């Protein structure tokens, strides 16, 4: 299953490049994690696509932000039909990103800086170019015949059931060589693995070992609730949620049988058993679906399953208000044995939060509010590259689209390309210093003025505010791991406390574009961090998009 010609370096326990600041508390509990989308971070060879060497070159920048770890989106060998989430070789680097040696250099430099590295693992499906699928499709009797989800046609030749693909259309594709349909919950070039099969599980665990041996500090498990299907292949019923907007045909079904099988947590226990063999390995699940909070809790466990999970509660929310926040956070307590949540407002799959939630004239204020709110939440926080700069979503015209989902569903969905545009490093250079060639996606026209170099010299910039917010979180026991309790608030104000044994904080966030008076007793508190210059009390007047964290003296 593994490629024998790819030697593994010493394990992280043996490597001198490992972080040496091992706290008693798990390093990841309350951590701030920076997501890098490699294609769009920094291109060092002029081909218009970011690479591993570019990430390594900018690790000092990431360290200076004040985060604990870096999550790398896929860089594995792939035909790039879904830009790396269609893996053709789990244990190698795609040449466009570099080599395994480049990855080893990245790990070494990150560990020298005290940064952990988390990588994506895509276990629900592979590329149709993967050797496993190439063998599986040859006939019904080969050694990997049951490694993917195959099914006979109905008597009339139609697919086995009514399951739909996330990207649109039927979730089944006919394969003439095998004379059967294969399942693909995403693109038809992304056949679903049969993770019910013990040999498939063993092969995926071998993949995890390969990267653990190279020194990674954790895994983000992509689309993990899609790893197992209903073996009876029962039809999905229509959705009963009349409040949900139906943007694509996928939204018309209750996806009861093509994902979230009850055996998924059992497979996660095998992953946890493997990672428990090493010290300090972090695992987080991406959970999408109609009941994400329930699955976030089912997939996580203090002892047996994954450490953490995050859902799309915020990533696809068209509005952010106190109710949205309290409903998501209140489901998590601090009870023994319970898993630990993670939260993200933006990533490579969702339009940037500042463009979804703040009107254009309020985006600078909104960006500060959202980053402070994110860093004040109980759980781990994921910051997507460019979020620290306040980058808005880029409007990508149809002819420049690369995202297969956007192309298939144009113009109903915004697609993902607008959040995947190149990182602006130097405002005065072509393509904002991302590449010397032609970038794979255009740099946003309004991103040049928000570039890293311009914000770095402005102490009042969004970049410096993000650093202050992350520093406040890093130095606060209450923010990193304390309890959280929501309190009564005026319309549009999200108010909660964060408390540890030695610290009590009061957090107030005006989610509106209007000034709001909020009765709260602020005597005995001092300002820890504030998006604005002033605070007026004891009847606090919160300005538009003002967020403030106060510490009891």
Short mmCIF file of C-alpha atoms in Angstrom, two decimals:
data_model
loop_
_atom_site.label_atom_id
_atom_site.label_comp_id
_atom_site.label_asym_id
_atom_site.label_seq_id
_atom_site.Cartn_x
_atom_site.Cartn_y
_atom_site.Cartn_z
CA UNK A 1 0.00 0.00 0.00
CA UNK A 2 2.93 2.30 0.66
CA UNK A 3 5.48 3.32 -1.95
CA UNK A 4 8.69 1.62 -0.92
CA UNK A 5 10.90 4.09 -2.77
CA UNK A 6 9.85 6.98 -0.52
CA UNK A 7 12.02 6.78 2.61
CA UNK A 8 10.64 8.24 5.80
CA UNK A 9 12.79 10.46 8.02
CA UNK A 10 13.14 9.99 11.75
CA UNK A 11 9.93 10.07 13.73
CA UNK A 12 9.01 13.37 15.39
CA UNK A 13 9.91 11.98 18.80
CA UNK A 14 13.47 11.54 17.52
CA UNK A 15 13.76 14.78 15.57
CA UNK A 16 15.56 17.75 17.06
CA UNK A 17 13.25 20.01 15.04
CA UNK A 18 10.22 19.37 17.25
CA UNK A 19 8.70 22.22 19.29
CA UNK A 20 10.15 22.15 22.79
CA UNK A 21 7.45 24.13 24.61
CA UNK A 22 5.25 21.18 25.55
CA UNK A 23 2.69 22.46 28.09
CA UNK A 24 0.87 20.31 30.58
CA UNK A 25 -2.42 21.15 28.87
CA UNK A 26 -2.72 19.76 25.33
CA UNK A 27 -1.17 22.31 23.01
CA UNK A 28 -4.19 22.26 20.73
CA UNK A 29 -6.85 23.03 23.35
CA UNK A 30 -7.79 26.61 22.59
CA UNK A 31 -5.21 26.88 19.83
CA UNK A 32 -5.25 29.40 17.01
CA UNK A 33 -4.61 27.71 13.67
CA UNK A 34 -3.76 29.45 10.40
CA UNK A 35 -5.02 27.85 7.19
CA UNK A 36 -2.80 27.98 4.14
CA UNK A 37 -4.27 27.22 0.73
CA UNK A 38 -0.99 26.28 -1.03
CA UNK A 39 -2.04 27.16 -4.59
CA UNK A 40 -2.61 30.77 -3.58
CA UNK A 41 -0.07 31.51 -0.85
CA UNK A 42 3.27 32.25 -2.57
CA UNK A 43 4.73 31.10 -5.88
CA UNK A 44 8.53 30.83 -5.91
CA UNK A 45 9.12 29.46 -9.41
CA UNK A 46 6.98 31.74 -11.58
CA UNK A 47 4.42 29.19 -12.78
CA UNK A 48 1.52 31.13 -11.24
CA UNK A 49 0.77 28.48 -8.60
CA UNK A 50 1.86 28.64 -4.98
CA UNK A 51 4.22 25.95 -3.69
CA UNK A 52 5.68 24.40 -0.55
CA UNK A 53 8.85 26.47 -0.83
CA UNK A 54 6.70 29.58 -0.75
CA UNK A 55 5.02 28.44 2.45
CA UNK A 56 8.37 27.71 4.06
CA UNK A 57 9.60 31.16 3.02
CA UNK A 58 6.66 32.81 4.82
CA UNK A 59 6.59 30.72 8.01
CA UNK A 60 8.22 33.59 9.90
CA UNK A 61 5.28 35.80 8.87
CA UNK A 62 2.81 33.19 10.13
CA UNK A 63 4.74 32.78 13.39
CA UNK A 64 4.71 36.55 13.88
CA UNK A 65 0.91 36.55 13.72
CA UNK A 66 0.85 34.67 17.01
CA UNK A 67 -0.80 31.41 15.96
CA UNK A 68 0.01 27.97 17.30
CA UNK A 69 -0.23 25.86 14.16
CA UNK A 70 -0.64 25.83 10.38
CA UNK A 71 -3.20 23.78 8.50
CA UNK A 72 -2.14 22.99 4.94
CA UNK A 73 -4.83 22.23 2.37
CA UNK A 74 -3.94 19.31 0.05
CA UNK A 75 -0.61 19.29 -1.75
CA UNK A 76 -0.69 15.59 -2.72
CA UNK A 77 -0.36 14.13 -6.21
CA UNK A 78 -3.59 14.91 -8.04
CA UNK A 79 -5.03 15.62 -11.49
CA UNK A 80 -6.47 18.75 -9.82
CA UNK A 81 -10.03 18.30 -11.04
CA UNK A 82 -10.99 19.50 -7.54
CA UNK A 83 -7.67 21.21 -6.85
CA UNK A 84 -6.10 18.57 -4.65
CA UNK A 85 -9.14 17.11 -2.96
CA UNK A 86 -9.04 14.43 -5.66
CA UNK A 87 -5.98 12.52 -4.48
CA UNK A 88 -4.12 10.21 -6.87
CA UNK A 89 -1.32 9.34 -4.42
CA UNK A 90 -1.79 9.89 -0.71
CA UNK A 91 1.92 9.58 0.00
CA UNK A 92 3.58 11.98 -2.39
CA UNK A 93 3.69 15.67 -3.24
CA UNK A 94 2.29 16.89 -6.54
CA UNK A 95 5.18 18.26 -8.65
CA UNK A 96 3.44 21.64 -8.99
CA UNK A 97 3.93 22.09 -5.23
CA UNK A 98 7.41 20.58 -4.98
CA UNK A 99 8.79 17.36 -3.57
CA UNK A 100 8.76 15.31 -0.39
CA UNK A 101 12.10 16.93 0.43
CA UNK A 102 10.42 20.34 0.19
CA UNK A 103 7.78 19.12 2.62
CA UNK A 104 10.43 17.83 5.02
CA UNK A 105 12.14 21.23 4.89
CA UNK A 106 8.83 22.92 5.64
CA UNK A 107 8.25 20.68 8.66
CA UNK A 108 11.76 21.27 9.96
CA UNK A 109 11.51 25.06 9.68
CA UNK A 110 8.04 25.13 11.24
CA UNK A 111 9.22 23.12 14.21
CA UNK A 112 12.25 25.35 14.63
CA UNK A 113 9.81 28.25 14.96
CA UNK A 114 7.57 26.38 17.39
CA UNK A 115 4.75 25.99 14.87
CA UNK A 116 2.84 22.73 14.47
CA UNK A 117 1.81 21.48 11.04
CA UNK A 118 -1.63 19.98 10.39
CA UNK A 119 -2.40 18.46 7.00
CA UNK A 120 -5.59 17.47 5.25
CA UNK A 121 -6.53 13.81 4.92
CA UNK A 122 -9.24 13.00 2.36
CA UNK A 123 -10.60 9.60 3.29
CA UNK A 124 -14.07 9.69 1.76
CA UNK A 125 -12.92 9.47 -1.87
CA UNK A 126 -9.92 9.43 -4.18
CA UNK A 127 -9.24 10.57 -7.71
CA UNK A 128 -10.27 8.18 -10.46
CA UNK A 129 -6.55 8.28 -11.36
CA UNK A 130 -5.56 6.59 -8.09
CA UNK A 131 -4.07 3.13 -8.66
CA UNK A 132 -6.60 1.70 -6.20
CA UNK A 133 -9.50 2.76 -8.40
CA UNK A 134 -7.73 1.82 -11.60
CA UNK A 135 -7.47 -1.73 -10.30
CA UNK A 136 -10.93 -1.78 -8.76
CA UNK A 137 -12.66 -0.89 -12.02
CA UNK A 138 -10.99 -3.62 -14.12
CA UNK A 139 -13.43 -6.37 -13.08
CA UNK A 140 -15.47 -7.65 -10.13
CA UNK A 141 -12.89 -10.16 -8.89
CA UNK A 142 -9.63 -8.26 -8.41
CA UNK A 143 -7.99 -7.65 -5.02
CA UNK A 144 -9.50 -4.17 -4.75
CA UNK A 145 -12.87 -4.97 -6.31
CA UNK A 146 -14.71 -3.91 -3.15
CA UNK A 147 -12.51 -0.95 -2.21
CA UNK A 148 -14.99 1.44 -3.83
CA UNK A 149 -18.79 1.63 -3.78
CA UNK A 150 -20.06 -0.32 -6.78
CA UNK A 151 -23.66 -1.30 -7.51
CA UNK A 152 -25.66 -2.89 -10.31
CA UNK A 153 -28.08 -0.89 -12.41
CA UNK A 154 -31.79 -1.20 -11.90
CA UNK A 155 -33.66 -3.38 -14.38
CA UNK A 156 -34.20 -0.39 -16.65
CA UNK A 157 -30.52 0.61 -16.58
CA UNK A 158 -30.96 3.59 -14.29
CA UNK A 159 -28.75 4.21 -11.21
CA UNK A 160 -29.20 2.11 -8.07
CA UNK A 161 -30.98 4.88 -6.14
CA UNK A 162 -31.74 8.59 -6.06
CA UNK A 163 -28.60 9.88 -4.34
CA UNK A 164 -27.34 13.24 -5.59
CA UNK A 165 -23.86 14.72 -5.84
CA UNK A 166 -22.85 17.76 -3.79
CA UNK A 167 -21.59 19.31 -7.03
CA UNK A 168 -24.86 18.66 -8.88
CA UNK A 169 -26.39 15.82 -10.82
CA UNK A 170 -26.61 12.14 -9.98
CA UNK A 171 -24.14 10.64 -7.51
CA UNK A 172 -23.67 7.52 -9.68
CA UNK A 173 -21.64 7.08 -12.87
CA UNK A 174 -21.76 4.03 -15.15
CA UNK A 175 -18.48 2.24 -15.76
CA UNK A 176 -18.62 0.09 -18.90
CA UNK A 177 -15.53 -1.96 -18.06
CA UNK A 178 -17.01 -3.20 -14.86
CA UNK A 179 -20.63 -3.09 -15.95
CA UNK A 180 -21.68 -1.31 -12.77
CA UNK A 181 -22.26 2.12 -11.35
CA UNK A 182 -19.80 3.67 -8.90
CA UNK A 183 -20.72 6.20 -6.21
CA UNK A 184 -19.27 9.71 -6.12
CA UNK A 185 -20.67 12.17 -3.63
CA UNK A 186 -18.66 14.90 -5.32
CA UNK A 187 -17.27 15.00 -8.90
CA UNK A 188 -17.61 11.89 -11.05
CA UNK A 189 -13.79 11.89 -11.08
CA UNK A 190 -13.86 11.44 -7.27
CA UNK A 191 -15.12 7.88 -6.67
CA UNK A 192 -16.13 7.11 -3.10
CA UNK A 193 -14.03 4.67 -1.12
CA UNK A 194 -15.84 1.81 0.60
CA UNK A 195 -14.60 2.64 4.09
CA UNK A 196 -16.76 -0.13 5.54
CA UNK A 197 -14.08 -2.48 4.14
CA UNK A 198 -11.38 -3.40 6.73
CA UNK A 199 -8.63 -3.37 4.10
CA UNK A 200 -9.57 0.17 3.05
CA UNK A 201 -9.46 1.31 6.65
CA UNK A 202 -6.04 -0.31 7.07
CA UNK A 203 -4.74 1.41 3.93
CA UNK A 204 -5.96 4.81 5.14
CA UNK A 205 -4.34 4.29 8.51
CA UNK A 206 -1.09 3.44 6.70
CA UNK A 207 -1.41 6.80 4.95
CA UNK A 208 -1.72 8.55 8.29
CA UNK A 209 1.38 6.70 9.58
CA UNK A 210 3.34 7.81 6.56
CA UNK A 211 2.79 11.49 7.36
CA UNK A 212 3.16 11.05 11.11
CA UNK A 213 6.56 9.52 10.41
CA UNK A 214 7.44 12.65 8.45
CA UNK A 215 6.69 14.77 11.50
CA UNK A 216 3.18 16.19 11.04
CA UNK A 217 1.41 17.27 14.22
CA UNK A 218 -2.16 16.57 13.25
CA UNK A 219 -4.82 15.92 10.64
CA UNK A 220 -7.90 17.71 9.41
CA UNK A 221 -10.24 15.01 8.12
CA UNK A 222 -12.05 16.32 5.08
CA UNK A 223 -15.75 15.52 4.56
CA UNK A 224 -15.42 12.77 7.13
CA UNK A 225 -19.16 12.15 7.43
CA UNK A 226 -19.15 11.05 3.78
CA UNK A 227 -16.79 8.14 4.48
CA UNK A 228 -19.54 5.57 4.94
CA UNK A 229 -22.82 4.96 3.13
CA UNK A 230 -25.92 2.86 3.75
CA UNK A 231 -25.02 -0.63 2.43
CA UNK A 232 -28.71 -1.22 1.57
CA UNK A 233 -28.54 1.78 -0.80
CA UNK A 234 -31.93 3.08 0.32
CA UNK A 235 -33.32 6.19 -1.40
CA UNK A 236 -32.90 9.48 0.39
CA UNK A 237 -36.22 11.10 1.34
CA UNK A 238 -37.04 14.66 0.31
CA UNK A 239 -36.05 17.31 2.82
CA UNK A 240 -38.69 18.47 5.27
CA UNK A 241 -36.83 21.68 6.03
CA UNK A 242 -38.94 24.31 4.31
CA UNK A 243 -36.84 27.14 5.73
CA UNK A 244 -33.70 26.05 3.91
CA UNK A 245 -33.05 27.83 0.63
CA UNK A 246 -32.67 25.35 -2.23
CA UNK A 247 -29.76 26.68 -4.24
CA UNK A 248 -28.90 23.42 -6.00
CA UNK A 249 -30.68 20.10 -6.50
CA UNK A 250 -28.58 18.65 -3.68
CA UNK A 251 -30.60 20.76 -1.26
CA UNK A 252 -33.85 18.97 -2.14
CA UNK A 253 -32.93 15.78 -0.26
CA UNK A 254 -32.48 14.72 3.33
CA UNK A 255 -29.10 13.01 2.90
CA UNK A 256 -29.86 10.29 5.38
CA UNK A 257 -28.30 7.33 3.61
CA UNK A 258 -25.36 8.57 1.54
CA UNK A 259 -23.46 9.93 4.55
CA UNK A 260 -23.24 9.89 8.36
CA UNK A 261 -23.50 6.14 8.79
CA UNK A 262 -23.50 5.08 12.47
CA UNK A 263 -20.20 3.22 11.96
CA UNK A 264 -18.23 6.39 11.13
CA UNK A 265 -17.39 7.04 14.80
CA UNK A 266 -16.00 3.50 15.08
CA UNK A 267 -13.55 4.23 12.26
CA UNK A 268 -12.59 7.46 14.00
CA UNK A 269 -11.73 5.41 17.08
CA UNK A 270 -9.16 3.55 14.98
CA UNK A 271 -7.65 6.86 13.90
CA UNK A 272 -7.53 8.06 17.50
CA UNK A 273 -5.86 4.82 18.61
CA UNK A 274 -3.17 5.41 15.99
CA UNK A 275 -2.56 9.06 16.91
CA UNK A 276 -2.47 8.15 20.59
CA UNK A 277 0.72 6.23 19.84
CA UNK A 278 2.41 9.62 19.38
CA UNK A 279 2.56 12.62 21.67
CA UNK A 280 0.58 15.75 20.93
CA UNK A 281 -1.15 14.75 17.69
CA UNK A 282 -4.29 16.80 16.97
CA UNK A 283 -7.25 15.58 14.93
CA UNK A 284 -10.18 17.69 13.74
CA UNK A 285 -13.15 16.68 11.61
CA UNK A 286 -14.84 18.78 8.96
CA UNK A 287 -18.56 18.12 9.34
CA UNK A 288 -21.09 19.30 6.80
CA UNK A 289 -24.75 18.46 6.71
CA UNK A 290 -28.15 19.07 8.18
CA UNK A 291 -27.33 18.17 11.79
CA UNK A 292 -23.71 19.28 12.13
CA UNK A 293 -23.71 19.97 15.87
CA UNK A 294 -24.93 16.47 16.66
CA UNK A 295 -22.25 14.99 14.45
CA UNK A 296 -19.54 17.28 15.78
CA UNK A 297 -20.25 15.84 19.22
CA UNK A 298 -20.59 12.25 17.95
CA UNK A 299 -17.25 12.42 16.14
CA UNK A 300 -15.32 13.87 19.08
CA UNK A 301 -14.46 12.42 22.43
CA UNK A 302 -11.90 13.20 25.10
CA UNK A 303 -10.51 9.67 25.03
CA UNK A 304 -11.68 7.55 22.07
CA UNK A 305 -12.50 9.64 19.00
CA UNK A 306 -11.20 12.81 17.39
CA UNK A 307 -10.04 15.74 19.48
CA UNK A 308 -12.19 18.30 17.75
CA UNK A 309 -14.61 19.08 14.92
CA UNK A 310 -15.96 22.08 13.09
CA UNK A 311 -19.02 22.51 10.95
CA UNK A 312 -20.42 24.96 8.41
CA UNK A 313 -22.60 26.81 10.95
CA UNK A 314 -20.69 30.01 10.33
CA UNK A 315 -19.01 29.28 7.00
CA UNK A 316 -22.23 29.41 5.00
CA UNK A 317 -24.26 31.70 7.25
CA UNK A 318 -25.57 34.66 5.26
CA UNK A 319 -25.94 36.70 8.45
CA UNK A 320 -24.21 36.62 11.81
CA UNK A 321 -26.24 37.53 14.85
CA UNK A 322 -26.27 36.77 18.59
CA UNK A 323 -28.73 33.90 18.13
CA UNK A 324 -26.55 32.18 15.52
CA UNK A 325 -23.56 32.39 17.83
CA UNK A 326 -25.33 31.29 21.01
CA UNK A 327 -27.03 28.33 19.32
CA UNK A 328 -23.72 27.03 17.99
CA UNK A 329 -21.69 27.57 21.16
CA UNK A 330 -24.25 26.69 23.83
CA UNK A 331 -24.31 23.06 22.74
CA UNK A 332 -20.79 22.60 24.11
CA UNK A 333 -20.14 22.38 27.82
CA UNK A 334 -16.96 21.73 29.73
CA UNK A 335 -18.04 18.29 30.93
CA UNK A 336 -15.52 15.51 31.38
CA UNK A 337 -15.29 13.22 28.37
CA UNK A 338 -16.77 15.70 25.92
CA UNK A 339 -14.92 16.61 22.76
CA UNK A 340 -13.66 20.08 21.96
CA UNK A 341 -15.16 22.35 19.27
CA UNK A 342 -13.37 24.32 16.57
CA UNK A 343 -14.72 27.32 14.69
CA UNK A 344 -14.03 29.03 11.38
CA UNK A 345 -15.67 32.06 9.80
CA UNK A 346 -13.88 31.73 6.44
CA UNK A 347 -12.00 29.08 4.48
CA UNK A 348 -11.27 27.94 0.94
CA UNK A 349 -14.79 26.51 0.51
CA UNK A 350 -16.87 29.52 1.58
CA UNK A 351 -17.16 33.17 0.53
CA UNK A 352 -15.14 35.39 2.83
CA UNK A 353 -17.04 36.30 5.99
CA UNK A 354 -16.45 40.04 5.80
CA UNK A 355 -18.23 40.14 2.43
CA UNK A 356 -21.11 37.97 3.64
CA UNK A 357 -21.78 39.80 6.88
CA UNK A 358 -20.77 43.45 6.49
CA UNK A 359 -21.91 46.01 3.97
CA UNK A 360 -19.06 47.38 1.80
CA UNK A 361 -18.96 50.68 3.70
CA UNK A 362 -18.51 48.82 7.00
CA UNK A 363 -16.07 46.11 5.96
CA UNK A 364 -13.05 47.53 7.78
CA UNK A 365 -14.99 47.71 11.05
CA UNK A 366 -16.63 44.35 10.36
CA UNK A 367 -13.29 42.65 9.74
CA UNK A 368 -12.03 43.76 13.17
CA UNK A 369 -15.22 42.74 14.91
CA UNK A 370 -15.23 39.26 13.36
CA UNK A 371 -11.59 38.49 14.12
CA UNK A 372 -12.01 39.61 17.73
CA UNK A 373 -15.22 37.61 18.09
CA UNK A 374 -13.59 34.51 16.60
CA UNK A 375 -10.63 34.73 18.97
CA UNK A 376 -13.01 35.16 21.94
CA UNK A 377 -15.01 31.97 21.28
CA UNK A 378 -14.58 28.83 23.35
CA UNK A 379 -12.79 26.24 21.25
CA UNK A 380 -10.05 26.25 18.66
CA UNK A 381 -10.12 28.97 16.03
CA UNK A 382 -9.15 28.66 12.37
CA UNK A 383 -8.01 31.80 10.57
CA UNK A 384 -7.96 31.59 6.79
CA UNK A 385 -5.08 33.19 4.91
CA UNK A 386 -5.91 36.83 4.21
CA UNK A 387 -8.50 37.00 6.98
CA UNK A 388 -5.87 38.76 9.08
CA UNK A 389 -5.73 41.43 6.37
CA UNK A 390 -9.49 41.89 6.13
CA UNK A 391 -9.56 40.69 2.53
CA UNK A 392 -13.01 40.80 0.94
CA UNK A 393 -14.37 38.26 -1.52
CA UNK A 394 -13.19 38.74 -5.12
CA UNK A 395 -15.79 38.82 -7.89
CA UNK A 396 -14.60 36.26 -10.44
CA UNK A 397 -16.18 36.41 -13.87
CA UNK A 398 -17.51 33.24 -15.45
CA UNK A 399 -14.67 32.99 -17.98
CA UNK A 400 -12.06 33.08 -15.18
CA UNK A 401 -13.73 30.45 -13.01
CA UNK A 402 -11.75 27.36 -12.10
CA UNK A 403 -14.01 25.89 -9.40
CA UNK A 404 -16.07 22.97 -10.81
CA UNK A 405 -18.87 23.62 -8.32
CA UNK A 406 -19.18 27.24 -9.40
CA UNK A 407 -19.12 26.35 -13.09
CA UNK A 408 -21.80 23.68 -12.62
CA UNK A 409 -24.10 25.92 -10.59
CA UNK A 410 -23.46 29.33 -12.16
CA UNK A 411 -24.83 31.88 -11.32
CA UNK A 412 -26.81 30.48 -8.36
CA UNK A 413 -23.83 30.00 -6.05
CA UNK A 414 -20.92 32.34 -5.48
CA UNK A 415 -18.51 29.46 -5.83
CA UNK A 416 -15.18 29.13 -4.10
CA UNK A 417 -12.75 30.88 -6.44
CA UNK A 418 -13.45 34.32 -4.97
CA UNK A 419 -12.02 33.18 -1.64
CA UNK A 420 -9.07 31.37 -3.22
CA UNK A 421 -7.39 34.26 -5.00
CA UNK A 422 -3.66 34.86 -4.43
CA UNK A 423 -2.36 36.30 -1.19
CA UNK A 424 -1.27 39.96 -1.64
CA UNK A 425 2.24 40.36 -0.29
CA UNK A 426 3.58 43.53 -1.92
CA UNK A 427 1.11 46.13 -3.11
CA UNK A 428 3.43 47.84 -5.60
CA UNK A 429 4.46 44.70 -7.46
CA UNK A 430 2.58 42.97 -10.29
CA UNK A 431 0.12 40.42 -8.93
CA UNK A 432 0.83 41.87 -5.47
CA UNK A 433 4.08 39.92 -5.26
CA UNK A 434 2.41 36.52 -5.33
CA UNK A 435 4.15 35.41 -8.55
CA UNK A 436 6.39 36.65 -11.34
CA UNK A 437 4.24 34.76 -13.83
CA UNK A 438 0.51 34.73 -14.55
CA UNK A 439 -1.44 33.77 -11.41
CA UNK A 440 -3.87 30.86 -11.67
CA UNK A 441 -6.59 33.19 -10.39
CA UNK A 442 -6.50 36.99 -10.62
CA UNK A 443 -5.51 39.03 -7.59
CA UNK A 444 -8.44 41.06 -6.28
CA UNK A 445 -8.24 44.66 -7.51
CA UNK A 446 -8.93 45.94 -3.99
CA UNK A 447 -6.41 43.57 -2.42
CA UNK A 448 -3.32 45.55 -3.51
CA UNK A 449 -4.04 48.31 -0.99
CA UNK A 450 -4.55 45.66 1.71
CA UNK A 451 -1.23 43.92 1.05
CA UNK A 452 0.99 42.62 3.82
CA UNK A 453 3.78 45.13 3.21
CA UNK A 454 1.44 48.13 3.41
CA UNK A 455 -0.31 46.93 6.54
CA UNK A 456 2.93 45.90 8.24
CA UNK A 457 4.09 49.54 8.49
CA UNK A 458 0.74 50.82 9.78
CA UNK A 459 0.28 50.14 13.49
CA UNK A 460 -3.47 50.82 13.16
CA UNK A 461 -3.94 48.31 10.34
CA UNK A 462 -6.12 45.21 10.37
CA UNK A 463 -2.97 43.08 10.36
CA UNK A 464 -1.73 44.62 13.59
CA UNK A 465 -5.18 44.39 15.18
CA UNK A 466 -5.26 40.68 14.36
CA UNK A 467 -1.90 40.25 16.05
CA UNK A 468 -3.20 42.04 19.14
CA UNK A 469 -6.31 39.85 19.23
CA UNK A 470 -4.24 36.67 18.90
CA UNK A 471 -1.82 37.87 21.55
CA UNK A 472 -4.70 38.58 23.93
CA UNK A 473 -6.04 35.08 23.36
CA UNK A 474 -2.63 33.45 23.78
CA UNK A 475 -2.04 35.20 27.10
CA UNK A 476 -5.53 34.60 28.51
CA UNK A 477 -6.33 31.34 30.26
CA UNK A 478 -10.03 32.23 30.13
CA UNK A 479 -10.02 32.76 26.35
CA UNK A 480 -7.99 29.67 25.53
CA UNK A 481 -9.72 27.13 27.72
CA UNK A 482 -12.16 28.76 30.13
CA UNK A 483 -15.92 28.35 30.44
CA UNK A 484 -18.33 30.41 28.39
CA UNK A 485 -21.76 31.72 29.41
CA UNK A 486 -24.11 33.90 27.38
CA UNK A 487 -25.84 36.79 29.16
CA UNK A 488 -28.84 38.96 28.33
CA UNK A 489 -28.17 41.48 25.62
CA UNK A 490 -29.82 44.28 23.71
CA UNK A 491 -30.93 43.68 20.15
CA UNK A 492 -27.95 42.97 17.96
CA UNK A 493 -25.43 42.63 20.82
CA UNK A 494 -23.76 39.33 21.51
CA UNK A 495 -22.67 39.27 25.14
CA UNK A 496 -20.95 36.49 27.04
CA UNK A 497 -18.44 35.82 29.77
CA UNK A 498 -15.28 33.74 29.62
CA UNK A 499 -13.99 32.49 32.94
CA UNK A 500 -11.17 30.36 34.28
CA UNK A 501 -10.00 29.78 37.84
CA UNK A 502 -7.93 32.96 37.82
CA UNK A 503 -9.59 35.20 35.25
CA UNK A 504 -13.00 36.58 34.36
CA UNK A 505 -13.76 38.36 31.10
CA UNK A 506 -16.81 40.21 29.79
CA UNK A 507 -17.16 40.15 25.98
CA UNK A 508 -19.52 42.51 24.11
CA UNK A 509 -20.04 42.58 20.34
CA UNK A 510 -22.39 44.91 18.48
CA UNK A 511 -23.29 42.95 15.36
CA UNK A 512 -25.16 45.87 13.75
CA UNK A 513 -24.29 48.97 11.76
CA UNK A 514 -26.00 51.21 14.35
CA UNK A 515 -24.93 52.51 17.77
CA UNK A 516 -26.50 50.41 20.54
CA UNK A 517 -26.89 51.31 24.21
CA UNK A 518 -26.32 48.32 26.42
CA UNK A 519 -26.86 48.30 30.18
CA UNK A 520 -23.99 46.45 31.75
CA UNK A 521 -22.07 47.06 34.91
CA UNK A 522 -18.49 47.71 33.83
CA UNK A 523 -17.07 49.03 37.10
CA UNK A 524 -14.30 46.75 38.25
CA UNK A 525 -13.27 45.90 34.69
CA UNK A 526 -10.51 47.19 32.47
CA UNK A 527 -10.32 47.02 28.70
CA UNK A 528 -8.30 44.06 27.46
CA UNK A 529 -8.84 44.72 23.75
CA UNK A 530 -11.24 46.96 21.83
CA UNK A 531 -12.00 47.40 18.15
CA UNK A 532 -12.66 51.12 18.77
CA UNK A 533 -10.91 53.89 20.65
CA UNK A 534 -13.34 54.37 23.50
CA UNK A 535 -15.83 52.76 25.82
CA UNK A 536 -18.61 54.73 27.51
CA UNK A 537 -20.34 53.35 30.61
CA UNK A 538 -21.80 52.13 32.87
CA UNK A 539 -24.50 52.33 30.17
CA UNK A 540 -22.18 51.22 27.41
CA UNK A 541 -22.68 52.82 24.01
CA UNK A 542 -21.38 50.33 21.52
CA UNK A 543 -20.59 51.88 18.19
CA UNK A 544 -21.36 50.15 14.90
CA UNK A 545 -19.48 46.84 14.71
CA UNK A 546 -17.72 47.50 17.98
CA UNK A 547 -16.32 44.58 19.90
CA UNK A 548 -14.71 44.77 23.29
CA UNK A 549 -13.25 42.33 25.79
CA UNK A 550 -13.05 43.54 29.39
CA UNK A 551 -11.14 41.91 32.22
CA UNK A 552 -12.27 41.98 35.84
CA UNK A 553 -9.66 43.70 37.95
#
